[in-house]
Every structure is written in C-alpha cells, then in structure tokens.
C-alpha cells in the first residue's frame, strides 16, 4: 500500500498532464457533437424525416429557430464541418444563417430565397449525415476513404487522396533510414566490439557525443553543411568533383532528410548491436576457423546470426523513432518529404481541423504502440536504456 | 594458405576503414559547425576570411536570444526539480518488494517516452487551451515534467535494482523511522541514479522544441524554439554560435554522466 502511495503523485500528474490530454485528443477523431449541439431542434425533426421528399415547413422552422438561437461562432463551426462533406456548403450555410436571423415565418420561402438549393433534399441529407454524435468520418478520411450517400465506404478520388501517400512516405522514409543506419552502424558496432580498452572507450564516446548533442543543433549543422553554398558543396567544388556554379542539391529534398535523420538515429542502432556483439565470445570464431571455415563463412554462419538480436533491437528502435519525426524533415526536407507528424501539426495549427489531427495522431500512435509491443516481446521494454 | 592469411589480415583493416568512416560521419558535422561560429563573414564555407566574435556578441546582446535563454533555464530548472521529486518517489515505490501491478504501473509511467512527441504536443496543446495554460512558463514546465519524469523513473529504478532492501529493515530494527531510513540509508546509495535522472530531465527540457512550438507564445519562447525559427527564417552564423555553446554544454553533460557511471561501477566493485 505504501508503495502505491509513493507511485501515486507521479501517476496522478501524468494522468492530468499527459494521459487525459491525449485521450481528449483521440476522442476528437470520432467526436461529432457540433451539429447536434448547435441544431438540437433540427436534429430532432430530421430523425423522423423520410429522406425522399422535401421537408415540410415544420423542419424549416426548426432549423430557423436553431440558427437564430446559436452564436455566429457555432454556426461557423458547423458550416466548416459540413464543408468537409461537400465543398461550397460552408458559404451557403453562412449566407443562409445571416438571412434567416431577420426572417419571419413561413420559413421555407426565406430559406429558398437565401439559396434555391434548400428546396432540394440534398442539403438536408448532408445535415442528416452530420447528425450522429460519433463519426468514422475523420478516421476514414485519414485513410483516403469516405462514405457515399448510401453509407457505403468508398475510396476518395485520386486528386483528393493525400493521406495514404503521406503514410506510405512516412513508412518509406523510416525504412530507408533504418536500412542506412544498419549499413553504417553494423561495421562500426563490430569495430567497437573487437577493439580493446581505451580504443573501444574512445570510439564509444565518439558515438555518444552526437547522441547527447541536441537534435536541433545537429539538424542546424546539416542545414549549414548541405546548403548549395555550404561546406560540403564548396569542398566538392574545391576538389574539382563538381562545377562550382552548379552545386549539388543536397538539402530541402529527400537526400537531406535521409542524411540528417540517419545521422541523428545512428547511435540508436550502434549501441544495441554493440552490446550484443560484446557478448559474443571471440573463441567461437576461432573455433570456426580452426575447423576450416574461411573468415567470410565464419562471419556469415556464426557471427551474423549471433548478432541478430542486436540488429532487430536497433532496427525496431530506429524505425519506431523515425516514424514520429517532425523537426528534422521540417527543417531539411522539401514539401514532398514531410511525414505524418507534419500533417498532424498542420491540421491542428494551421487549418484547425481537430478531427483530422486526431485521426492521424491515432493512426501514428497505434502503429508505434504495435511496434513497441513487438519490441517488448523481442527485447524487453525494460531494456530501453539511455546512455 | 597464403590467400587465407591475407583475407585474415585484410578484414580488420577493412573494418577500421568502414567503422572509421562512420565515426567521421557522426562527428564531422558537430566539429565543422563550431569554427564557422567564429567566422568574420556570414558565410558557411571554409576557408574563413577572418576570425571574429561578432556572432557571440549578437547572441549575448540580443534581447530575443537572451529572453529565450532565460526562459529555457527557468523551465529546465523547474522541470528538473519537479520531475526528479516525482520520478524518484515513484521509482522507490516501484522497487519496494510488495509493490503490486509493477509491470503495468511502470508501462504507464514511462509511456511519455514512447508516445511520439507530436502526439503528446498536440494533445497537451488541446487540453491546455481548455484550461488557459497556453502561453505560460507554468504550462511549459508541466508539459516538460511529463516527458522528463520517465527518464528519472528509469535511471533511479536501474540504480535501485541492486539496492539491498535488508538495509532498510536493519535501519528500522535499529529504531529509524521510515523517513529517516530513506534519507540516511537509501538516498545516499541511490544518489548517482538520482543525479543522472535529474540531468536527463534537465537536458530533455532544455532541448525540447515540439511542445514549445505548440504551447509557448512569443514571450515564452525557449532557446530551441528560437533556434527553430532562426534555421527556418534567416539562417545567420548566430545559429552556429548557439550550436557551439550547446555542443560544449552537452560535452560537459556527457562527461558528468560518464563520471557518475564509473563511480557507480567502482562502488559496485567495492561491495
């Protein structure tokens, strides 16, 4: 009991500052209470509407009452919400709301005067679709899907399909970075593992120093180095490899993202592989070669399989960390290199579409949690050591 | 046989070449950016036309940078105090032999390390907007404590793994109250873990930029937040000067952590 009392302060703190906020965010991905909250009378009337005929005056009157009773901000919010279903509905609803504020019964004429399309069932269908308090709309939209009028799930038109592209790109960049880290990290880990004493120590410190250097410092360093008039291009020009008037484009594109992210994540690959390699007894390799195995086959059949636990631990860790990257691609990538984190920031910060920000967050979070569960089974999450 | 021997000799050389290249790749950008901060001209190429301290002068005389530095220090110090206190208490609780649901509790307590920082940032932004904690240093300290405390939990738990709980029983049989036993027996023994946890929390806060981007207004901008705008908007060598100062800072930090590690190892050997 006393143990729990000691754990309680941090637990309560994290629940308040971390768990509840993320829970609130994630519920926004299915939350759809705007319409029901702002248009209660309309929602009540529409639920008994047959959907085929044009609504009668009572329904027009209900919508008029709701619009008169709600604030401009609330109307703007549902107008924005309806616009996700169909472009153009936003301005139409805003205009109608302005007209209706001064209108008197019969309301049907006032609505039709504001916009002739109120006389068709289409917009009432849109309202009815936006009524339920829970929606899969954002989660479907995050996977480039939507429901048509009949409620069936369909894929959106190719020119509107952006999110699958972003998710695939996020996976592709993360996988490439993982592969590059593995190619660079494996020999370095092997070198440290077979070095002795102070050499091994020095090499290890040279891996740890960038590890502890601020992410932003390292990203800025790459921006400075990779610019068209930066250190790398001027060194290449000086060496005569390139024409100084035509510097290589090393930044604000995929190359820059891969270089900077590989640099930043490399220590997360080297350290786990090194710690596994350190525990491989060198006597095994000597035994293999004394039995006649050439060095390459001793490596291939003895050393590589024995170092695999380190490779999978490092690979998984680098891949998981890469999935959530935001700062580095934002600073060294071009518009076609932004990953899912960028779009989460974009939807919450720039266009204030919380539903989409939440849906993309949910997808990213689920992917990361699944991979951590795999990591936990293979490596043990308690081995998630730092330093 | 001769061919066999040559491969045998060639492999270590190849390994040195490959590993050495990777070490250069890791270290070079950090080494290369430092001298550029002393460049007389605002260029990012070598050779430099002359040496100057003007970019450091700009950093130390600019109100914007000084405000950012001051905010960063205030937030990092408060974060360190709060997360070290909360994290150490939690780690002591988790390590008590009778602690129930240990695995689940630990998983929840370290979850802020696992959740992608953008998700934490947007969630905290969304919740803080509702309670008026945006654009305040308090909000920043609370958010940074949430992501810094798990580092304290992990380092202190690791140190406590080798702690002999019989010492606590011995202390209480000699008449010490539980508080006295913790203060005089346990804390001195786990001090290296607490200190490295505190350092982790400090650096986590001092380096953090994504949450700061979301919840800090222009009056609360921190050093990384200011660097972010600097790199995005007008890349001046002042960025190189700030980077150099931060590299020196992280080198000192790494040296301290290494020293603590070695001290702990030596203590383990002595027992």
XYZ file of C-alpha atoms in Angstrom:
658
model
C 0.000 0.000 0.000
C 2.812 2.375 0.875
C 4.408 1.503 -2.451
C 1.306 2.725 -4.278
C 1.273 5.931 -2.242
C 4.799 6.659 -3.458
C 3.857 5.982 -7.073
C 0.607 7.976 -6.822
C 1.934 11.568 -7.160
C 3.651 10.946 -10.498
C 0.776 8.759 -11.666
C -1.804 11.462 -10.925
C 0.430 14.082 -12.505
C 0.786 12.054 -15.711
C -2.926 11.300 -15.817
C -3.703 15.030 -15.606
C -0.970 16.392 -17.884
C -0.429 13.554 -20.322
C -2.979 10.742 -20.393
C -6.202 12.789 -20.189
C -4.968 15.320 -22.810
C -4.070 12.556 -25.270
C -7.372 10.825 -24.514
C -9.220 14.099 -25.175
C -7.348 14.494 -28.448
C -8.051 10.949 -29.586
C -11.779 11.238 -28.839
C -11.831 14.189 -31.214
C -11.124 11.724 -34.024
C -14.633 10.254 -33.627
C -16.345 13.196 -31.947
C -19.180 14.731 -33.929
C -21.290 16.679 -31.475
C -21.116 20.093 -33.176
C -24.249 19.700 -35.279
C -26.292 18.003 -32.544
C -25.255 20.702 -30.055
C -25.912 23.689 -32.298
C -29.043 22.465 -34.094
C -30.950 20.393 -31.462
C -34.459 21.055 -32.861
C -33.424 20.366 -36.436
C -31.742 17.118 -35.413
C -34.904 16.012 -33.571
C -37.093 16.798 -36.554
C -34.747 15.324 -39.167
C -34.526 11.976 -37.402
C -38.151 11.306 -38.368
C -37.755 12.705 -41.897
C -38.156 10.033 -44.592
C -35.297 11.458 -46.673
C -37.110 11.267 -50.025
C -39.488 14.200 -50.015
C -38.635 17.842 -49.483
C -39.060 18.601 -45.745
C -42.209 20.377 -44.628
C -42.445 23.810 -43.061
C -42.005 22.411 -39.523
C -38.450 21.305 -40.342
C -37.592 24.660 -41.942
C -38.973 26.361 -38.834
C -36.867 24.123 -36.570
C -33.685 24.988 -38.471
C -34.607 28.692 -38.386
C -35.155 28.542 -34.605
C -31.799 26.795 -34.128
C -29.922 29.229 -36.354
C -31.466 32.231 -34.570
C -30.580 30.788 -31.180
C -26.937 29.983 -31.939
C -23.917 32.240 -31.969
C -22.026 33.193 -35.108
C -19.036 31.070 -33.967
C -21.156 27.955 -33.574
C -22.731 28.413 -36.992
C -19.279 28.960 -38.482
C -18.111 25.738 -36.861
C -20.876 23.563 -38.299
C -20.545 25.327 -41.641
C -16.888 24.262 -41.658
C -17.900 20.780 -40.569
C -20.428 20.424 -43.436
C -17.868 21.713 -45.892
C -15.718 18.589 -45.217
C -18.560 16.596 -46.777
C -19.034 18.871 -49.725
C -17.091 21.936 -50.788
C -19.235 25.049 -51.113
C -21.709 24.227 -48.332
C -19.823 26.463 -45.929
C -20.553 29.772 -47.665
C -24.084 28.662 -48.421
C -24.909 27.951 -44.786
C -23.231 31.141 -43.552
C -25.191 33.207 -46.043
C -28.445 31.461 -45.141
C -27.830 31.971 -41.415
C -27.361 35.723 -41.965
C -30.628 35.966 -43.918
C -32.637 33.798 -41.551
C -31.738 35.886 -38.483
C -34.144 38.583 -39.698
C -36.690 36.276 -41.369
C -40.200 35.523 -40.186
C -42.448 32.521 -40.790
C -43.169 30.861 -43.175
C -39.506 29.985 -43.170
C -39.410 27.754 -46.210
C -39.716 30.776 -48.508
C -36.970 32.602 -46.629
C -34.613 29.625 -46.986
C -35.313 29.242 -50.682
C -34.846 32.993 -51.116
C -31.431 32.713 -49.475
C -30.433 29.780 -51.676
C -32.614 27.895 -54.114
C -30.899 24.618 -53.257
C -32.707 24.461 -49.909
C -35.703 23.299 -51.890
C -33.975 20.024 -52.859
C -33.419 17.195 -50.319
C -29.638 17.207 -50.911
C -28.601 19.643 -48.198
C -30.958 18.085 -45.732
C -29.213 14.800 -46.433
C -25.904 16.443 -45.648
C -27.295 17.740 -42.349
C -28.683 14.334 -41.553
C -25.327 12.691 -42.304
C -23.581 15.147 -39.973
C -26.054 14.495 -37.122
C -24.695 11.376 -35.308
C -22.620 12.150 -32.227
C -19.947 9.655 -33.229
C -18.374 9.548 -36.658
C -15.842 7.452 -38.510
C -15.524 10.309 -40.982
C -12.058 11.520 -39.904
C -10.562 8.077 -39.459
C -11.831 7.098 -42.897
C -10.581 10.375 -44.347
C -7.156 9.734 -42.839
C -7.067 6.568 -44.946
C -8.430 8.412 -48.011
C -11.863 6.839 -47.692
C -15.324 8.256 -47.219
C -18.960 7.204 -47.184
C -21.211 7.954 -50.127
C -24.902 8.899 -49.823
C -25.905 5.278 -49.297
C -23.418 4.907 -46.443
C -21.079 2.535 -48.260
C -17.337 3.061 -47.753
C -15.540 4.151 -50.914
C -12.105 5.474 -51.707
C -11.895 9.171 -52.497
C -10.929 10.449 -55.947
C -7.183 10.270 -56.673
C -6.747 14.057 -56.644
C -8.199 14.188 -53.113
C -6.254 11.173 -51.873
C -3.329 12.614 -49.929
C -3.169 10.744 -46.649
C -2.275 7.252 -47.880
C 0.562 8.937 -49.745
C 1.749 10.608 -46.544
C 1.516 7.383 -44.540
C 3.369 5.388 -47.200
C 6.009 8.122 -47.399
C 6.410 8.055 -43.617
C 6.979 4.294 -43.745
C 9.309 4.572 -46.758
C 11.484 7.279 -45.171
C 11.595 5.406 -41.842
C 12.502 2.129 -43.567
C 15.223 3.805 -45.648
C 16.688 5.493 -42.582
C 16.625 2.164 -40.704
C 18.420 0.427 -43.557
C 21.059 3.172 -43.839
C 21.606 3.091 -40.076
C 22.050 -0.664 -40.246
C 24.537 -0.468 -43.132
C 26.587 2.194 -41.332
C 26.028 1.014 -37.777
C 26.864 -2.664 -38.109
C 30.535 -2.286 -39.068
C 31.022 0.464 -36.505
C 29.489 -1.685 -33.754
C 31.703 -4.601 -34.838
C 34.762 -2.366 -34.745
C 33.985 -1.146 -31.220
C 33.193 -4.681 -30.047
C 36.546 -6.059 -31.203
C 38.582 -3.064 -30.011
C 40.056 -3.216 -26.562
C 40.399 -0.920 -23.575
C 40.851 2.744 -24.298
C 40.347 2.410 -28.077
C 36.898 0.907 -27.503
C 36.181 3.573 -24.915
C 37.182 6.414 -27.239
C 35.089 5.029 -30.084
C 32.129 4.642 -27.753
C 32.432 8.245 -26.585
C 32.573 9.384 -30.225
C 29.220 7.621 -30.722
C 27.747 9.009 -27.509
C 28.754 12.626 -28.117
C 26.447 13.168 -31.122
C 23.819 11.126 -29.254
C 23.805 13.723 -26.491
C 24.085 16.722 -28.740
C 20.764 18.468 -29.158
C 18.671 17.289 -32.090
C 18.211 20.870 -33.187
C 21.965 21.523 -33.080
C 22.639 18.526 -35.279
C 19.859 19.418 -37.696
C 21.128 23.018 -37.904
C 24.634 21.698 -38.523
C 23.364 19.727 -41.517
C 21.478 22.753 -42.835
C 24.728 24.729 -42.683
C 26.802 21.920 -44.234
C 24.457 20.837 -47.027
C 23.335 24.227 -48.382
C 24.093 24.987 -52.021
C 26.821 27.347 -50.759
C 27.636 25.238 -47.730
C 30.703 23.367 -46.579
C 30.048 20.112 -48.476
C 29.403 21.771 -51.832
C 32.374 24.102 -51.567
C 34.637 21.216 -50.574
C 33.441 19.203 -53.574
C 33.994 22.203 -55.840
C 37.460 22.722 -54.417
C 38.280 19.067 -55.062
C 37.117 19.536 -58.647
C 34.350 16.944 -58.294
C 31.609 19.400 -59.216
C 31.351 22.661 -61.108
C 31.138 25.481 -58.508
C 28.368 27.191 -60.490
C 26.232 24.053 -60.269
C 26.223 22.897 -56.652
C 24.558 19.612 -55.767
C 21.087 19.897 -54.324
C 21.645 18.164 -51.021
C 19.001 19.826 -48.895
C 15.275 20.594 -48.929
C 14.799 17.235 -50.621
C 14.801 13.528 -49.771
C 18.621 13.309 -49.745
C 18.834 15.903 -46.984
C 16.159 14.132 -44.920
C 17.925 10.771 -45.248
C 21.362 12.178 -44.386
C 20.215 14.158 -41.345
C 17.854 11.512 -39.959
C 20.413 8.747 -40.417
C 22.971 10.863 -38.593
C 20.592 11.535 -35.722
C 19.327 7.966 -35.339
C 22.608 6.095 -35.976
C 23.607 5.865 -32.280
C 20.279 4.116 -31.533
C 21.416 1.409 -33.973
C 25.078 1.199 -32.930
C 24.537 0.896 -29.178
C 22.179 -2.153 -29.108
C 24.190 -4.006 -31.773
C 27.413 -3.271 -29.923
C 26.059 -4.547 -26.609
C 25.030 -7.852 -28.223
C 28.327 -8.197 -30.128
C 30.300 -7.592 -26.964
C 28.782 -10.747 -25.502
C 29.778 -12.993 -28.457
C 32.821 -14.949 -27.270
C 35.680 -14.472 -29.801
C 36.605 -18.086 -29.184
C 33.624 -19.172 -31.347
C 35.120 -17.511 -34.405
C 38.498 -19.012 -33.675
C 36.868 -22.424 -33.297
C 35.133 -21.960 -36.654
C 38.350 -21.063 -38.429
C 40.301 -23.865 -36.757
C 37.671 -26.223 -38.153
C 38.452 -24.843 -41.593
C 35.794 -22.167 -42.099
C 37.044 -19.257 -44.216
C 36.597 -15.884 -42.446
C 33.594 -14.874 -44.529
C 31.701 -18.058 -43.869
C 32.611 -17.890 -40.163
C 31.125 -14.418 -40.163
C 28.067 -15.430 -42.162
C 27.275 -18.610 -40.234
C 28.432 -17.757 -36.708
C 28.863 -14.035 -36.063
C 25.926 -12.629 -38.032
C 23.281 -14.990 -36.584
C 24.620 -14.379 -33.079
C 24.444 -10.601 -33.539
C 20.882 -10.662 -34.909
C 19.168 -9.841 -31.566
C 21.083 -6.553 -31.551
C 20.177 -5.881 -35.177
C 16.472 -6.413 -34.561
C 16.507 -4.333 -31.365
C 18.342 -1.456 -33.048
C 16.335 -1.729 -36.248
C 12.986 -1.669 -34.471
C 14.017 1.229 -32.246
C 15.289 3.341 -35.147
C 12.192 2.579 -37.211
C 9.812 3.467 -34.358
C 11.635 6.705 -33.569
C 11.792 7.668 -37.256
C 8.013 7.238 -37.687
C 7.321 10.118 -35.296
C 9.951 12.560 -36.605
C 8.847 16.112 -37.192
C 11.630 18.647 -36.621
C 14.300 17.217 -38.912
C 12.151 16.622 -42.031
C 10.516 20.019 -41.483
C 13.918 21.747 -41.490
C 15.847 19.799 -44.149
C 13.071 18.321 -46.297
C 11.040 19.705 -49.151
C 7.245 19.739 -49.389
C 7.293 16.179 -50.772
C 9.304 14.850 -47.820
C 7.044 15.781 -44.922
C 5.949 12.892 -42.765
C 2.738 12.208 -40.871
C 3.854 14.328 -37.879
C 3.997 17.364 -40.139
C 0.375 16.851 -41.180
C -0.738 16.392 -37.572
C 0.859 19.761 -36.803
C -0.637 21.244 -39.972
C -4.190 20.147 -39.171
C -4.045 21.300 -35.551
C -2.069 24.506 -36.015
C -2.813 25.918 -39.433
C -6.282 24.812 -40.527
C -7.673 23.885 -37.074
C -9.260 20.651 -38.170
C -9.027 18.792 -34.848
C -10.833 15.747 -36.209
C -8.146 15.158 -38.841
C -5.260 15.966 -36.470
C -6.723 13.469 -34.002
C -7.337 10.758 -36.608
C -3.758 10.969 -37.948
C -2.462 11.001 -34.343
C -4.474 7.866 -33.611
C -3.026 6.088 -36.654
C 0.546 7.090 -35.772
C 0.050 6.150 -32.127
C -1.413 2.730 -32.942
C 1.463 1.978 -35.346
C 4.049 2.975 -32.732
C 2.352 1.038 -29.915
C 2.131 -2.132 -32.026
C 5.828 -1.860 -32.870
C 6.702 -1.264 -29.212
C 4.720 -4.390 -28.283
C 6.883 -6.318 -30.781
C 9.986 -4.646 -29.325
C 8.854 -5.610 -25.829
C 8.458 -9.271 -26.804
C 11.795 -9.406 -28.600
C 13.988 -7.189 -26.455
C 12.076 -6.235 -23.305
C 10.900 -2.686 -22.816
C 12.834 -2.501 -19.542
C 15.987 -2.697 -21.658
C 15.028 0.637 -23.231
C 18.111 2.174 -21.695
C 19.509 5.519 -22.486
C 23.273 6.095 -22.297
C 47.072 -20.957 -47.163
C 48.737 -17.759 -48.220
C 45.457 -16.443 -49.640
C 43.672 -17.405 -46.409
C 46.143 -15.411 -44.333
C 45.775 -12.297 -46.463
C 41.980 -12.256 -46.037
C 42.545 -12.745 -42.322
C 44.728 -9.644 -42.276
C 42.620 -7.626 -44.659
C 39.368 -7.940 -42.722
C 40.410 -5.918 -39.637
C 41.773 -3.188 -41.923
C 38.519 -3.088 -43.861
C 36.625 -2.931 -40.590
C 38.749 0.012 -39.457
C 38.188 1.819 -42.750
C 34.417 1.238 -42.671
C 33.995 1.963 -38.956
C 36.327 4.944 -39.113
C 34.352 6.474 -41.988
C 31.152 6.122 -39.994
C 32.764 7.767 -36.953
C 33.828 10.670 -39.175
C 30.246 10.929 -40.480
C 28.981 11.033 -36.888
C 31.441 13.599 -35.580
C 32.222 15.775 -38.617
C 29.054 17.896 -38.649
C 29.491 18.716 -34.967
C 33.158 19.583 -35.428
C 32.559 21.508 -38.663
C 29.889 23.866 -37.357
C 31.944 25.128 -34.394
C 34.698 27.097 -36.218
C 32.081 28.689 -38.508
C 30.671 30.472 -35.459
C 33.937 32.465 -35.304
C 33.744 33.485 -38.950
C 34.107 37.188 -39.628
C 31.687 36.975 -42.576
C 28.209 35.486 -42.588
C 29.248 32.584 -44.848
C 29.092 28.885 -44.193
C 32.187 27.824 -46.100
C 35.881 27.365 -45.491
C 38.422 28.924 -45.624
C 37.146 31.713 -43.411
C 38.263 35.234 -44.335
C 38.943 36.148 -40.696
C 38.060 35.426 -37.112
C 35.553 37.365 -35.066
C 33.366 37.064 -32.005
C 30.578 39.135 -33.507
C 28.063 36.257 -33.614
C 28.593 35.524 -29.942
C 28.238 39.215 -29.247
C 24.984 39.167 -31.179
C 23.744 36.241 -29.132
C 24.647 37.813 -25.783
C 23.356 41.276 -26.661
C 20.112 40.280 -28.397
C 17.001 40.650 -26.259
C 15.218 37.885 -28.139
C 18.011 35.357 -27.632
C 18.541 36.380 -24.000
C 14.834 36.036 -23.243
C 14.906 32.598 -24.877
C 17.969 31.578 -22.882
C 16.436 32.814 -19.628
C 13.126 31.016 -20.333
C 14.963 27.812 -21.182
C 16.944 27.908 -17.947
C 13.896 28.704 -15.791
C 11.800 25.972 -17.428
C 14.593 23.386 -17.348
C 15.429 24.045 -13.677
C 11.773 23.853 -12.562
C 11.222 20.764 -14.728
C 14.275 19.114 -13.195
C 13.152 19.777 -9.621
C 9.593 18.617 -10.233
C 10.392 15.540 -12.301
C 13.246 14.432 -10.034
C 11.000 14.613 -6.966
C 8.042 12.855 -8.599
C 10.191 10.348 -10.500
C 12.367 9.360 -7.540
C 9.335 8.823 -5.289
C 7.688 6.676 -7.961
C 10.863 4.652 -8.544
C 11.218 3.992 -4.794
C 7.586 2.860 -4.701
C 8.025 0.589 -7.732
C 11.126 -1.035 -6.252
C 9.500 -1.930 -2.939
C 9.169 -5.706 -2.745
C 5.424 -5.570 -2.026
C 4.540 -3.229 -4.934
C 1.537 -4.642 -6.858
C 0.969 -4.317 -10.667
C 4.585 -3.300 -11.078
C 4.813 -4.011 -14.820
C 1.606 -2.138 -15.647
C 2.473 0.841 -13.466
C 5.951 1.071 -15.000
C 4.499 0.873 -18.511
C 2.150 3.784 -17.771
C 4.860 5.839 -16.061
C 7.285 5.544 -18.975
C 4.606 5.937 -21.679
C 5.560 9.595 -22.361
C 8.900 8.280 -23.693
C 7.077 6.004 -26.113
C 4.301 8.215 -27.474
C 5.571 10.249 -30.471
C 6.277 13.770 -29.265
C 3.994 15.338 -31.870
C 1.022 13.407 -30.449
C 1.910 14.486 -26.901
C 2.373 18.069 -28.049
C -0.946 18.315 -29.896
C -2.800 16.571 -27.047
C -1.291 18.861 -24.422
C -1.972 21.888 -26.619
C -5.596 20.853 -26.988
C -6.084 20.247 -23.250
C -4.099 23.299 -22.091
C -6.142 25.543 -24.389
C -9.246 24.475 -22.483
C -7.807 25.382 -19.056
C -5.848 28.503 -20.031
C -2.342 27.078 -19.626
C -1.157 28.114 -23.092
C 1.465 30.856 -23.405
C 2.732 30.382 -19.873
C 6.000 29.138 -18.438
C 3.947 27.110 -15.926
C 2.322 25.207 -18.780
C 5.716 24.554 -20.335
C 7.138 23.281 -17.018
C 4.171 20.935 -16.514
C 4.412 19.553 -20.050
C 8.190 19.113 -19.881
C 7.897 17.399 -16.500
C 5.539 14.837 -18.043
C 8.128 13.884 -20.665
C 11.161 14.292 -18.360
C 9.986 12.310 -15.335
C 10.100 8.895 -17.097
C 13.875 9.325 -17.522
C 14.181 9.795 -13.762
C 11.986 6.736 -13.120
C 14.183 4.614 -15.401
C 17.580 5.713 -14.067
C 16.547 5.531 -10.395
C 14.814 2.155 -10.895
C 18.007 0.835 -12.507
C 20.070 2.016 -9.533
C 17.574 0.561 -7.056
C 17.708 -2.841 -8.785
C 20.965 -3.528 -6.973
C 19.812 -1.964 -3.698
C 19.610 -4.358 -0.746
C 16.227 -3.834 0.920
C 17.543 -5.601 4.020
C 19.383 -2.360 4.769
C 16.022 -0.650 5.274
C 14.859 -3.402 7.609
C 18.135 -3.181 9.515
C 17.679 0.589 9.861
C 14.140 0.255 11.217
C 15.183 -2.500 13.629
C 17.753 -0.034 14.952
C 14.930 2.438 15.577
C 14.985 4.625 12.447
C 11.628 5.916 11.192
C 10.879 5.028 7.538
C 11.640 8.621 6.520
C 14.970 8.582 8.357
C 15.871 5.253 6.736
C 15.155 6.666 3.270
C 17.059 9.909 3.927
C 20.116 8.412 5.612
C 20.413 4.968 4.044
C 18.650 4.763 0.704
C 19.161 8.232 -0.793
C 22.953 8.341 -0.352
C 23.227 4.935 -2.022
C 20.981 5.766 -4.985
C 22.301 9.335 -5.336
C 24.192 8.669 -8.625
C 20.973 7.406 -10.220
C 19.001 10.387 -8.947
C 21.628 12.819 -10.231
C 21.798 11.245 -13.679
C 17.995 11.152 -13.792
C 17.949 14.844 -12.922
C 20.493 15.576 -15.670
C 18.381 13.660 -18.177
C 15.299 15.634 -17.169
C 17.225 18.899 -17.492
C 18.517 18.089 -20.959
C 15.129 16.770 -22.095
C 13.562 20.093 -21.205
C 16.480 22.195 -22.424
C 16.429 20.509 -25.869
C 12.695 20.147 -26.289
C 11.202 22.050 -29.197
C 7.987 20.409 -30.451
C 5.933 21.046 -27.309
C 7.433 24.535 -27.012
C 6.332 25.222 -30.594
C 2.760 24.422 -29.671
C 2.213 25.806 -26.196
C 4.683 28.696 -25.821
C 3.818 32.156 -27.125
C 6.413 34.682 -28.224
C 7.097 35.767 -24.627
C 7.759 32.193 -23.544
C 9.934 31.097 -26.430
C 12.812 28.881 -25.390
C 16.286 28.512 -26.874
C 15.403 25.547 -29.145
C 12.203 27.329 -30.186
C 14.220 30.404 -31.138
C 16.778 28.260 -32.977
C 13.959 26.623 -34.906
C 12.740 29.978 -36.182
C 16.334 31.035 -36.850
C 17.037 27.992 -39.029
C 13.714 28.366 -40.861
C 13.748 32.083 -41.463
C 17.112 33.845 -41.532
C 19.984 31.448 -41.177
C 22.743 33.552 -39.636
C 26.005 32.402 -38.025
C 24.411 33.286 -34.675
C 22.812 29.841 -35.021
C 26.326 28.375 -35.316
C 27.353 30.287 -32.185
C 24.355 28.977 -30.211
C 25.006 25.479 -31.565
C 28.632 25.700 -30.414
C 27.593 26.747 -26.909
C 25.099 23.864 -26.779
C 27.727 21.368 -28.030
C 30.079 22.470 -25.234
C 27.198 22.080 -22.812
C 26.356 18.555 -23.988
C 30.024 17.537 -23.854
C 30.146 18.615 -20.206
C 26.895 16.749 -19.622
C 28.229 13.573 -21.215
C 31.426 13.826 -19.147
C 29.376 14.116 -15.943
C 27.207 11.112 -16.833
C 30.297 9.050 -17.677
C 31.902 10.055 -14.395
C 28.759 9.059 -12.460
C 28.671 5.718 -14.298
C 32.261 4.981 -13.484
C 31.779 5.974 -9.857
C 28.786 3.641 -9.593
C 30.763 0.779 -11.176
C 33.625 1.332 -8.744
C 31.205 1.299 -5.810
C 29.713 -1.948 -7.080
C 33.204 -3.464 -7.200
C 33.941 -2.349 -3.648
C 30.874 -4.107 -2.251
